[in-house]
CSV table of C-alpha atoms in Angstrom, one decimal:
chain,number,residue,atom,x,y,z
A,242,MET,CA,141.0,-171.4,132.8
A,243,PRO,CA,139.2,-168.6,135.2
A,244,ALA,CA,141.5,-165.1,135.2
A,245,TYR,CA,142.9,-164.5,138.6
A,246,ALA,CA,144.0,-160.6,140.2
A,247,THR,CA,147.4,-160.6,140.6
A,248,ALA,CA,148.2,-159.6,144.1
A,249,SER,CA,149.3,-156.0,142.5
A,250,GLU,CA,145.6,-155.9,141.1
A,251,ALA,CA,143.7,-157.6,144.3
A,252,VAL,CA,141.6,-155.4,146.1
A,253,ARG,CA,141.9,-155.7,150.2
A,254,PRO,CA,138.7,-155.5,151.9
A,255,HIS,CA,139.8,-152.2,154.1
A,256,GLN,CA,141.2,-150.9,150.6
A,257,LEU,CA,137.1,-151.8,149.4
A,258,HIS,CA,135.6,-150.4,152.6
A,259,CYS,CA,137.5,-147.1,152.1
A,260,ASN,CA,136.8,-146.9,148.4
A,261,LEU,CA,132.9,-147.2,148.8
A,262,ALA,CA,133.0,-144.8,151.8
A,263,THR,CA,135.0,-142.4,149.9
A,264,GLN,CA,131.9,-143.1,146.6
A,265,ALA,CA,129.4,-142.6,148.7
A,266,ASP,CA,130.4,-139.3,150.5
A,267,LYS,CA,131.2,-137.8,147.2
A,268,ALA,CA,127.4,-138.7,146.1
A,269,ARG,CA,125.8,-137.9,150.2
A,270,LYS,CA,127.7,-133.9,148.6
A,271,MET,CA,126.0,-134.5,145.2
A,272,SER,CA,123.0,-135.2,146.1
A,273,LEU,CA,122.7,-132.1,148.5
A,274,THR,CA,123.7,-129.5,145.7
A,275,GLU,CA,124.3,-130.7,142.0
A,276,PHE,CA,122.5,-132.9,139.9
A,277,HIS,CA,123.8,-132.8,136.2
A,278,CYS,CA,121.5,-135.3,134.6
A,279,PHE,CA,118.7,-133.1,135.2
A,280,SER,CA,118.8,-131.8,131.3
A,281,SER,CA,118.5,-135.4,130.2
A,282,LEU,CA,115.2,-136.2,132.1
A,283,PRO,CA,112.0,-136.0,130.1
A,284,LEU,CA,110.5,-133.3,129.5
A,285,GLU,CA,107.0,-133.9,131.6
A,286,LEU,CA,108.7,-135.0,134.2
A,287,ARG,CA,111.1,-131.6,134.3
A,288,GLN,CA,108.2,-129.5,134.2
A,289,GLU,CA,106.3,-131.6,136.6
A,290,ILE,CA,109.4,-130.6,139.1
A,291,TYR,CA,109.2,-126.7,137.7
A,292,SER,CA,105.6,-126.8,139.1
A,293,LEU,CA,106.6,-128.3,142.5
A,294,ALA,CA,109.5,-126.2,143.2
A,295,THR,CA,107.1,-123.0,142.6
A,296,PRO,CA,104.4,-123.3,145.8
A,297,PRO,CA,101.2,-120.9,145.7
A,298,ARG,CA,102.0,-117.1,147.1
A,299,PHE,CA,100.1,-114.6,149.2
A,300,VAL,CA,100.4,-112.0,146.9
A,301,LYS,CA,99.7,-109.0,148.9
A,302,VAL,CA,99.1,-106.3,146.1
A,303,GLN,CA,100.0,-102.3,147.6
A,304,ARG,CA,98.2,-99.4,145.5
A,305,PHE,CA,100.1,-96.1,143.9
A,306,THR,CA,98.5,-93.3,142.8
A,307,GLU,CA,101.2,-91.1,140.5
A,308,GLN,CA,99.4,-88.1,140.8
A,309,ASP,CA,98.6,-85.2,143.4
A,310,TYR,CA,94.7,-84.8,145.0
A,311,ASP,CA,95.1,-81.2,144.8
A,312,GLU,CA,96.8,-80.7,141.5
A,313,PHE,CA,93.8,-83.2,140.1
A,314,ALA,CA,90.9,-81.1,142.2
A,315,LYS,CA,92.0,-77.7,140.1
A,316,HIS,CA,91.9,-79.8,136.6
A,317,ILE,CA,88.8,-81.1,136.7
A,318,ARG,CA,87.6,-77.5,137.7
A,319,THR,CA,89.1,-75.6,135.4
A,320,THR,CA,89.6,-77.5,131.9
A,321,PRO,CA,86.3,-78.1,130.0
A,322,ASN,CA,85.7,-82.0,129.5
A,323,ALA,CA,88.2,-83.1,131.9
A,324,ILE,CA,86.1,-86.0,133.3
A,325,ARG,CA,86.6,-89.0,131.2
A,326,LEU,CA,85.2,-92.3,132.9
A,327,ASP,CA,86.4,-95.7,132.3
A,328,GLU,CA,83.7,-98.8,131.2
A,329,SER,CA,84.8,-100.8,134.0
A,330,LEU,CA,83.1,-98.4,136.5
A,331,LYS,CA,80.1,-100.8,135.5
A,332,HIS,CA,81.4,-103.5,137.7
A,333,PHE,CA,80.9,-101.5,140.4
A,334,SER,CA,77.4,-99.4,140.3
A,335,PHE,CA,75.6,-101.0,143.0
A,336,ASN,CA,78.0,-99.4,145.0
A,337,TRP,CA,78.1,-95.9,143.4
A,338,ARG,CA,74.7,-95.7,142.2
A,339,SER,CA,72.9,-94.8,145.7
A,340,ARG,CA,76.1,-92.0,146.0
A,341,ILE,CA,76.2,-90.5,142.9
A,342,PRO,CA,73.7,-88.6,140.6
A,343,SER,CA,73.0,-89.5,137.0
A,344,GLN,CA,71.4,-85.4,136.6
A,345,SER,CA,73.3,-82.3,137.6
A,346,LYS,CA,71.0,-79.7,138.9
A,347,GLN,CA,73.3,-77.3,136.3
A,348,ARG,CA,71.1,-76.6,133.3
A,349,SER,CA,72.1,-78.1,129.8
A,350,LEU,CA,71.6,-75.7,126.7
A,351,GLU,CA,69.2,-78.2,125.2
A,352,ARG,CA,66.7,-76.6,127.6
A,353,TYR,CA,67.2,-73.2,126.2
A,354,GLY,CA,66.6,-74.7,122.4
A,355,PHE,CA,70.2,-75.5,121.4
A,356,SER,CA,70.8,-78.8,119.9
A,357,SER,CA,73.7,-80.8,118.5
A,358,THR,CA,74.0,-83.6,116.3
A,359,LYS,CA,76.9,-85.2,118.8
A,360,SER,CA,75.5,-87.3,121.4
A,361,PRO,CA,75.8,-86.8,125.3
A,362,TYR,CA,79.3,-88.9,126.2
A,363,GLN,CA,78.6,-92.4,128.0
A,364,SER,CA,80.9,-94.4,128.9
A,365,TRP,CA,78.7,-97.5,129.3
A,366,ASP,CA,75.3,-98.4,127.9
A,367,VAL,CA,72.9,-96.7,130.7
A,368,SER,CA,70.6,-98.8,132.5
A,369,LYS,CA,68.8,-98.9,135.6
A,370,LEU,CA,71.4,-101.2,137.3
A,371,ALA,CA,73.9,-98.7,136.0
A,372,PRO,CA,72.5,-95.0,135.0
A,373,GLN,CA,74.4,-92.4,133.9
A,374,ILE,CA,77.0,-90.5,136.0
A,375,SER,CA,76.5,-86.7,135.7
A,376,LEU,CA,80.2,-85.3,135.1
A,377,ASP,CA,79.0,-81.3,136.4
A,378,TRP,CA,78.5,-83.3,139.3
A,379,LEU,CA,81.5,-85.0,139.5
A,380,SER,CA,83.7,-81.3,139.0
A,381,GLU,CA,81.7,-80.1,141.8
A,382,ASN,CA,82.7,-83.2,144.1
A,383,PRO,CA,86.6,-83.6,143.2
A,384,ASP,CA,86.8,-86.4,145.8
A,385,TYR,CA,84.5,-88.8,144.2
A,386,ALA,CA,86.0,-88.0,140.8
A,387,TRP,CA,89.2,-88.8,142.2
A,388,GLU,CA,87.9,-92.0,143.7
A,389,LEU,CA,86.6,-92.7,139.7
A,390,CYS,CA,89.0,-90.9,137.3
A,391,ARG,CA,92.7,-90.8,139.7
A,392,LYS,CA,95.4,-92.3,137.6
A,393,GLY,CA,97.6,-95.4,139.6
A,394,GLU,CA,99.1,-98.9,139.6
A,395,MET,CA,99.0,-101.7,141.3
A,396,PHE,CA,102.6,-103.7,142.7
A,397,SER,CA,103.6,-106.2,145.1
A,398,THR,CA,106.1,-107.7,146.7
A,399,ALA,CA,105.5,-110.8,147.2
A,400,PRO,CA,108.7,-113.1,145.9
A,401,ILE,CA,108.4,-113.9,141.9
A,402,PRO,CA,108.5,-117.4,141.5
A,403,ALA,CA,112.2,-118.1,140.3
A,404,LEU,CA,111.8,-120.3,137.8
A,405,LEU,CA,109.8,-117.4,135.9
A,406,HIS,CA,113.5,-116.2,135.1
A,407,THR,CA,116.0,-119.3,135.3
A,408,CYS,CA,115.5,-120.4,131.9
A,409,ARG,CA,113.3,-120.3,129.1
A,410,GLU,CA,111.5,-124.0,129.3
A,411,SER,CA,111.1,-123.2,133.2
A,412,ARG,CA,109.5,-120.0,132.0
A,413,ASP,CA,107.0,-121.8,129.4
A,414,ALA,CA,106.3,-124.0,131.8
A,415,LEU,CA,104.6,-121.9,134.6
A,416,ILE,CA,103.3,-119.4,132.0
A,417,ASN,CA,101.2,-122.8,130.2
A,418,ARG,CA,100.4,-123.7,134.2
A,419,GLY,CA,98.7,-120.2,134.6
A,420,TYR,CA,101.3,-117.5,135.8
A,421,GLN,CA,100.8,-114.4,134.6
A,422,LEU,CA,100.6,-110.9,134.5
A,423,ALA,CA,98.1,-109.7,136.5
A,424,PHE,CA,96.0,-106.7,138.8
A,425,ARG,CA,96.2,-103.9,135.9
A,426,THR,CA,94.1,-100.7,137.3
A,427,ARG,CA,92.4,-98.3,134.6
A,428,SER,CA,95.0,-96.4,134.0
A,429,HIS,CA,98.1,-98.9,133.9
A,430,GLY,CA,98.4,-102.3,132.4
A,431,PRO,CA,99.4,-105.8,134.9
A,432,GLN,CA,102.3,-105.2,137.1
A,433,THR,CA,102.5,-109.0,139.3
A,434,TRP,CA,102.8,-112.7,138.8
A,435,PHE,CA,99.8,-114.3,139.5
A,436,ASN,CA,98.7,-117.9,139.2
A,437,PHE,CA,94.7,-117.7,139.1
A,438,ASP,CA,94.3,-121.2,140.6
A,439,THR,CA,96.9,-121.5,142.8
A,440,ASP,CA,98.2,-118.3,144.6
A,441,VAL,CA,95.9,-116.0,147.3
A,442,LEU,CA,95.1,-112.4,146.7
A,443,PHE,CA,95.7,-111.0,149.8
A,444,ILE,CA,94.2,-107.5,150.4
A,445,SER,CA,94.5,-105.1,153.2
A,446,ARG,CA,92.3,-102.3,155.0
A,447,GLY,CA,91.6,-99.1,153.8
A,448,ASP,CA,92.9,-96.4,156.0
A,449,ASP,CA,90.5,-95.6,158.6
A,450,TRP,CA,90.6,-92.0,157.8
A,451,GLY,CA,89.9,-92.5,154.2
A,452,THR,CA,86.3,-93.4,153.7
A,453,ARG,CA,85.5,-92.2,150.0
A,454,HIS,CA,86.8,-96.3,148.3
A,455,ARG,CA,84.1,-97.2,149.7
A,456,VAL,CA,81.9,-95.4,146.7
A,457,LEU,CA,83.5,-98.1,144.8
A,458,SER,CA,84.3,-100.8,146.7
A,459,GLY,CA,81.6,-100.9,149.4
A,460,CYS,CA,83.6,-102.5,152.4
A,461,ALA,CA,86.4,-101.8,154.7
A,462,TRP,CA,88.8,-103.4,152.2
A,463,ASP,CA,90.0,-100.5,149.5
A,464,ILE,CA,89.6,-102.9,146.0
A,465,SER,CA,88.2,-99.7,144.1
A,466,GLN,CA,91.0,-100.2,142.0
A,467,PHE,CA,91.1,-103.3,140.8
A,468,HIS,CA,90.0,-104.5,137.2
A,469,PRO,CA,86.9,-106.5,137.0
A,470,ILE,CA,88.7,-108.8,134.4
A,471,ASP,CA,91.4,-109.7,137.2
A,472,MET,CA,88.8,-109.7,139.6
A,473,GLU,CA,86.3,-112.0,138.0
A,474,LYS,CA,89.6,-114.6,137.8
A,475,VAL,CA,90.2,-114.5,141.7
A,476,LYS,CA,89.8,-117.9,143.1
A,477,GLN,CA,91.2,-117.6,146.5
A,478,LEU,CA,90.6,-114.5,148.6
A,479,ALA,CA,92.3,-113.3,151.7
A,480,LEU,CA,91.1,-110.1,153.9
A,481,GLU,CA,92.8,-108.5,156.4
A,482,GLN,CA,91.8,-108.3,159.5
A,483,SER,CA,88.5,-109.3,159.0
A,484,THR,CA,87.6,-112.2,161.6
A,485,GLY,CA,85.2,-109.9,163.7
A,486,SER,CA,83.0,-111.3,160.4
A,487,LEU,CA,82.6,-114.3,162.1
A,488,TYR,CA,82.0,-112.6,166.1
A,489,LEU,CA,79.1,-110.4,164.6
A,490,SER,CA,77.2,-113.9,162.9
A,491,HIS,CA,77.6,-116.2,165.7
A,492,PRO,CA,74.3,-117.7,165.8
A,493,SER,CA,73.5,-116.5,168.8
A,494,PHE,CA,73.9,-113.1,167.3
A,495,SER,CA,70.2,-112.1,166.0
A,496,LYS,CA,70.1,-110.3,162.2
A,497,ALA,CA,69.5,-106.6,163.4
A,498,ASN,CA,72.8,-106.7,165.0
A,499,TYR,CA,74.8,-107.2,162.4
A,500,THR,CA,74.8,-106.8,158.4
A,501,LEU,CA,76.6,-108.6,156.0
A,502,SER,CA,77.1,-105.4,153.3
A,503,ASP,CA,80.5,-105.0,153.9
A,504,ILE,CA,81.7,-109.0,152.9
A,505,SER,CA,79.0,-109.4,150.9
A,506,SER,CA,80.2,-106.5,148.7
A,507,VAL,CA,83.8,-108.4,148.6
A,508,LEU,CA,82.4,-111.5,147.2
A,509,ARG,CA,79.9,-109.6,144.7
A,510,LEU,CA,82.8,-108.1,142.7
A,511,PHE,CA,84.9,-110.9,143.2
A,512,GLN,CA,82.1,-112.9,141.9
A,513,HIS,CA,83.9,-116.3,141.6
A,514,LEU,CA,85.7,-117.1,144.8
A,515,LYS,CA,85.9,-120.6,146.0
A,516,THR,CA,87.8,-119.3,149.0
A,517,LEU,CA,87.4,-116.7,151.3
A,518,LEU,CA,90.2,-116.4,154.3
A,519,LEU,CA,89.2,-114.0,157.6
A,520,GLU,CA,92.9,-113.0,158.4
A,521,GLU,CA,93.7,-112.9,162.4
A,522,TRP,CA,97.7,-113.1,162.9
A,523,THR,CA,100.1,-112.2,160.9
A,524,ASP,CA,103.9,-112.2,161.4
A,525,ASP,CA,103.2,-108.6,163.0
A,526,HIS,CA,101.6,-110.5,166.3
A,527,ALA,CA,103.9,-113.1,165.9
A,528,GLU,CA,106.4,-110.2,166.8
A,529,GLU,CA,104.8,-109.6,170.0
A,530,ILE,CA,105.1,-112.8,171.4
A,531,ARG,CA,108.1,-114.2,170.5
A,532,ARG,CA,110.8,-114.7,173.0
A,533,SER,CA,114.4,-115.2,171.9
A,534,SER,CA,113.9,-116.1,167.7
A,535,ALA,CA,115.5,-113.3,165.7
A,536,LYS,CA,113.6,-112.5,162.5
A,537,GLY,CA,115.4,-112.4,159.7
A,538,LYS,CA,115.2,-110.2,156.2
A,539,LYS,CA,114.3,-110.9,153.1
A,540,ARG,CA,117.4,-110.8,151.0
A,541,HIS,CA,116.1,-110.2,147.4
A,542,SER,CA,112.5,-110.3,145.6
A,543,TYR,CA,113.4,-113.8,145.1
A,544,ASP,CA,114.1,-115.0,148.3
A,545,THR,CA,111.3,-117.6,150.0
A,546,GLU,CA,112.3,-117.8,152.8
A,547,TYR,CA,109.6,-115.7,154.2
A,548,LEU,CA,106.8,-117.0,151.9
A,549,TRP,CA,103.6,-116.5,153.8
A,550,SER,CA,101.4,-119.5,154.1
A,551,TYR,CA,98.3,-120.1,156.8
A,552,GLN,CA,97.2,-122.3,159.3
A,553,PRO,CA,93.7,-122.2,160.9
A,554,VAL,CA,92.9,-120.6,163.8
A,555,SER,CA,92.6,-122.6,166.8
A,556,GLU,CA,91.1,-122.4,170.3
A,557,ALA,CA,94.1,-122.7,171.7
A,558,ASP,CA,95.0,-119.1,170.8
A,559,THR,CA,93.2,-117.6,173.3
A,560,LEU,CA,95.1,-119.0,176.3
A,561,PRO,CA,98.4,-116.9,175.7
A,562,GLN,CA,96.4,-113.8,176.8
A,563,MET,CA,94.4,-115.7,179.4
A,564,PHE,CA,97.3,-117.6,181.4
A,565,PRO,CA,100.5,-115.5,180.6
A,566,PRO,CA,103.1,-116.7,182.4
A,567,GLN,CA,104.6,-114.7,185.7
A,568,ASP,CA,107.0,-112.7,183.6
A,569,TYR,CA,104.8,-112.1,180.5
A,570,GLU,CA,101.2,-110.3,179.5
A,571,SER,CA,99.9,-111.1,176.0
A,572,CYS,CA,97.7,-108.9,174.6
A,573,LEU,CA,97.3,-110.7,171.6
A,574,THR,CA,93.1,-111.5,171.2
A,575,ILE,CA,91.1,-113.5,169.1
A,576,LYS,CA,88.0,-111.1,167.8
A,577,CYS,CA,86.2,-114.0,166.3
A,578,ILE,CA,86.1,-115.9,169.4
A,579,GLY,CA,85.1,-111.9,171.9
A,580,PRO,CA,86.7,-110.8,174.9
A,581,TYR,CA,88.0,-113.6,177.3
A,582,SER,CA,86.9,-115.9,174.6
A,583,GLU,CA,83.7,-115.9,175.7
A,584,LEU,CA,81.8,-117.2,172.8
A,585,LEU,CA,83.6,-120.5,173.8
A,586,LYS,CA,81.6,-121.2,176.9
A,587,LYS,CA,78.7,-121.8,175.2
A,588,HIS,CA,79.8,-124.6,173.1
A,589,LYS,CA,80.6,-127.3,175.9
A,590,GLY,CA,81.4,-131.2,174.5
A,591,LEU,CA,82.4,-130.1,171.5
A,592,GLN,CA,85.3,-131.7,169.4
A,593,ARG,CA,88.7,-129.7,169.0
A,594,ASN,CA,88.1,-126.6,167.1
A,595,GLU,CA,84.4,-127.5,166.0
A,596,TYR,CA,83.5,-123.9,167.4
A,597,PHE,CA,85.2,-122.8,164.4
A,598,ASP,CA,83.2,-124.9,161.9
A,599,ILE,CA,80.0,-123.4,163.5
A,600,ILE,CA,80.8,-119.8,163.0
A,601,GLN,CA,82.4,-120.0,159.5
A,602,ASN,CA,79.4,-122.1,158.5
A,603,SER,CA,77.1,-119.2,160.5
A,604,LEU,CA,78.5,-116.6,158.4
A,605,ARG,CA,77.9,-118.2,154.8
A,606,ASN,CA,74.8,-119.0,155.4
A,607,LYS,CA,73.9,-115.8,156.1
A,608,LEU,CA,75.6,-114.8,153.2
A,609,ILE,CA,73.8,-116.9,151.3
A,610,GLU,CA,70.3,-115.8,152.4
A,611,TYR,CA,72.0,-111.9,152.0
A,612,ARG,CA,72.9,-113.2,148.1
A,613,ASP,CA,69.3,-114.6,147.8
A,614,SER,CA,67.8,-112.0,149.2
A,615,VAL,CA,69.5,-109.3,146.3
A,616,ALA,CA,69.2,-111.5,143.9
A,617,ALA,CA,65.2,-111.7,144.1
A,618,ARG,CA,64.7,-108.6,144.0
A,619,HIS,CA,65.9,-109.0,139.8
A,620,LYS,CA,65.5,-110.7,137.1
A,621,PRO,CA,66.9,-114.4,136.9
A,622,ASP,CA,70.2,-114.8,136.4
A,623,GLU,CA,71.1,-110.7,136.0
A,624,ILE,CA,72.9,-110.5,139.7
A,625,TRP,CA,74.4,-113.7,141.2
A,626,TRP,CA,77.6,-114.3,142.6
A,627,GLU,CA,79.5,-117.4,144.5
A,628,ILE,CA,79.5,-117.8,148.4
A,629,PRO,CA,82.9,-119.5,149.0
A,630,LYS,CA,84.4,-121.6,151.5
A,631,VAL,CA,85.2,-119.5,154.6
A,632,ILE,CA,87.9,-120.2,157.1
A,633,ALA,CA,89.3,-118.1,159.7
A,634,VAL,CA,93.1,-118.0,159.8
A,635,HIS,CA,96.8,-116.8,160.5
A,636,ILE,CA,98.8,-115.9,157.6
A,637,MET,CA,102.4,-115.8,158.4
A,638,SER,CA,106.0,-116.7,157.2
A,639,GLU,CA,107.2,-120.2,158.3
A,640,TRP,CA,109.7,-118.1,161.4
A,641,GLY,CA,105.8,-116.7,162.1
A,642,HIS,CA,103.9,-120.1,162.6
A,643,GLU,CA,107.0,-121.8,164.7
A,644,ILE,CA,107.0,-119.1,167.3
A,645,LEU,CA,102.6,-119.4,167.2
A,646,ASP,CA,103.4,-123.1,167.4
A,647,GLU,CA,105.7,-122.7,170.6
A,648,GLU,CA,103.5,-120.2,172.1
A,649,ARG,CA,100.5,-122.9,171.9
A,650,GLU,CA,102.6,-125.5,173.8
A,651,ARG,CA,103.6,-123.3,176.7
A,652,ALA,CA,99.9,-121.6,177.1
A,653,LEU,CA,98.7,-125.4,177.2
A,654,GLY,CA,101.3,-126.7,179.7
A,655,ARG,CA,100.0,-123.6,182.2
A,656,VAL,CA,96.4,-124.6,181.8
A,657,TYR,CA,96.9,-128.1,182.3
A,658,ASN,CA,99.6,-127.6,185.2
A,659,LEU,CA,96.5,-125.4,187.1
A,660,ARG,CA,94.0,-128.4,185.8
A,661,GLN,CA,96.5,-130.6,188.2
A,662,LYS,CA,96.7,-128.9,190.9
A,663,TRP,CA,93.0,-128.3,190.7
A,664,LEU,CA,92.4,-132.1,190.7
A,665,ALA,CA,94.7,-132.3,193.5
A,666,ASP,CA,92.4,-129.9,195.5
A,667,GLU,CA,95.6,-127.3,196.0
A,668,GLU,CA,94.8,-124.4,197.8
A,669,PRO,CA,95.4,-121.7,195.1
A,670,LYS,CA,98.3,-119.2,195.9
A,671,PRO,CA,98.6,-115.9,196.4
A,672,LEU,CA,98.1,-113.5,193.5
A,673,SER,CA,101.3,-112.0,192.5
A,674,GLU,CA,102.0,-108.0,192.1
A,675,ARG,CA,101.3,-108.3,188.5
A,676,GLU,CA,98.2,-110.6,189.0
A,677,GLU,CA,96.9,-108.1,191.4
A,678,LYS,CA,97.3,-105.2,189.5
A,679,PHE,CA,95.6,-106.8,186.5
A,680,ARG,CA,92.9,-108.2,188.9
A,681,ARG,CA,92.1,-104.3,190.2
A,682,MET,CA,92.4,-103.4,186.0
A,683,LEU,CA,89.5,-106.2,185.4
A,684,GLU,CA,87.7,-105.0,188.4
A,685,SER,CA,87.6,-101.4,187.2
A,686,GLU,CA,86.0,-102.7,183.9
A,687,GLY,CA,83.4,-104.6,185.6
A,688,SER,CA,85.1,-107.8,183.4
A,689,TYR,CA,87.1,-109.8,186.3
A,690,GLU,CA,84.2,-112.3,187.4
A,691,ALA,CA,84.1,-112.7,183.5
A,692,HIS,CA,87.7,-113.2,183.1
A,693,GLN,CA,88.0,-116.0,186.3
A,694,ALA,CA,84.9,-117.4,185.0
A,695,GLN,CA,86.6,-118.5,181.5
A,696,ARG,CA,89.7,-119.4,183.2
A,697,THR,CA,88.0,-121.6,185.2
A,698,TRP,CA,85.9,-123.3,182.8
A,699,TRP,CA,89.5,-123.2,180.8
A,700,ILE,CA,91.2,-125.2,183.4
A,701,GLN,CA,88.0,-127.7,184.2
A,702,GLU,CA,86.7,-128.2,180.6
A,703,GLY,CA,88.2,-126.8,177.9
A,704,ILE,CA,91.5,-128.3,177.9
A,705,LYS,CA,90.3,-131.4,177.7
A,706,LEU,CA,90.0,-130.8,173.8
A,707,PHE,CA,93.9,-130.7,173.5
A,708,ILE,CA,94.3,-133.8,176.1
A,709,ASP,CA,95.5,-137.2,174.5
A,710,ASP,CA,93.8,-139.5,175.8
């Protein structure tokens, strides 16, 4: 005989609905904040979760010098044999060998008949590509010796992957997937967590007033303190304020207008790059165009709320400056397009953002030509470096990307409205006081006609790329 529930045991329909709703509410809350069965998952799945929960980072490395320059200069002038060169300087020899003599004018004791059983001090096997450096000359030129011998370290304030310090299992999983302490100097060990397979090394420009670092780095970016062990592992590199290289490598410019030695020096030192990101704007630029969004502050070194990411530069980024709202004037410019986006007019009829494909490929091709011309002057396989993919980007936090996207939409809307008026053949309104002031400024610079021509081109032609038919 089948068993039936008694009246007291039976669950009424409305009671069942309430119970299910309560359980669903509990499950919803638990799914948002808690998961108690993680340790019961298979190890392979837990490791995959650790990896997915650790996004790629932009790691901006900073330098700290523990020595005082004046004390350093005094020490090498007054202390015998004070200078010792690190073998890793050989990696930078193509930059310093034309600036630092291999022999000093100071006479040695050997010239007067004295001899020694001790061979002269050498930090590396001397060759034509890596000649000897005169220590006497360095003693007399402390500014050069400072770049080659100063003691310093490198560090980063980039958020540390939290799972590196959550538990032993998560730490081991991330280390096995490539995370390691990196970026040693000639005097200190590595201090920055970095994954050479996924993270991007972000390098700032050197100080404009201090260019001695070029004796090693050979470029505007101070990479003189990096160690070759780390440089050869880096696959993705971002250079601060670097898109001017794209503008000057446009096919309309002849080779005589611009040399590629700066960018080529970076690639030659970081020999195995796969991607080179040329930075146009950062959060500092988003700060200039924001309206009411309040930028928060990072709470601690594990906070990833303002983790940087990138998006490609767009032609639309020229519009906030060319078509500002009535109460606002943007001072932002896109360096790789030129003043008032002058180069875009040369590319009528292209697909959206195809201009950037053209100049990025043009720069890459010129970098290949430069490398091949250098390699041709040496023995096969003696000198070689990879030419990476080149991308012009904005490097920002999520907050910065949101501000930029909003500004793009507003600017495109203003241009679209002007286009509608142009199509309707409406009479233009008189210039406002601010617009009239801006017009007079451009006229004094002799660029008003070019500016107006660009505005007209955007209203009649350029905006078509961003209109969905």
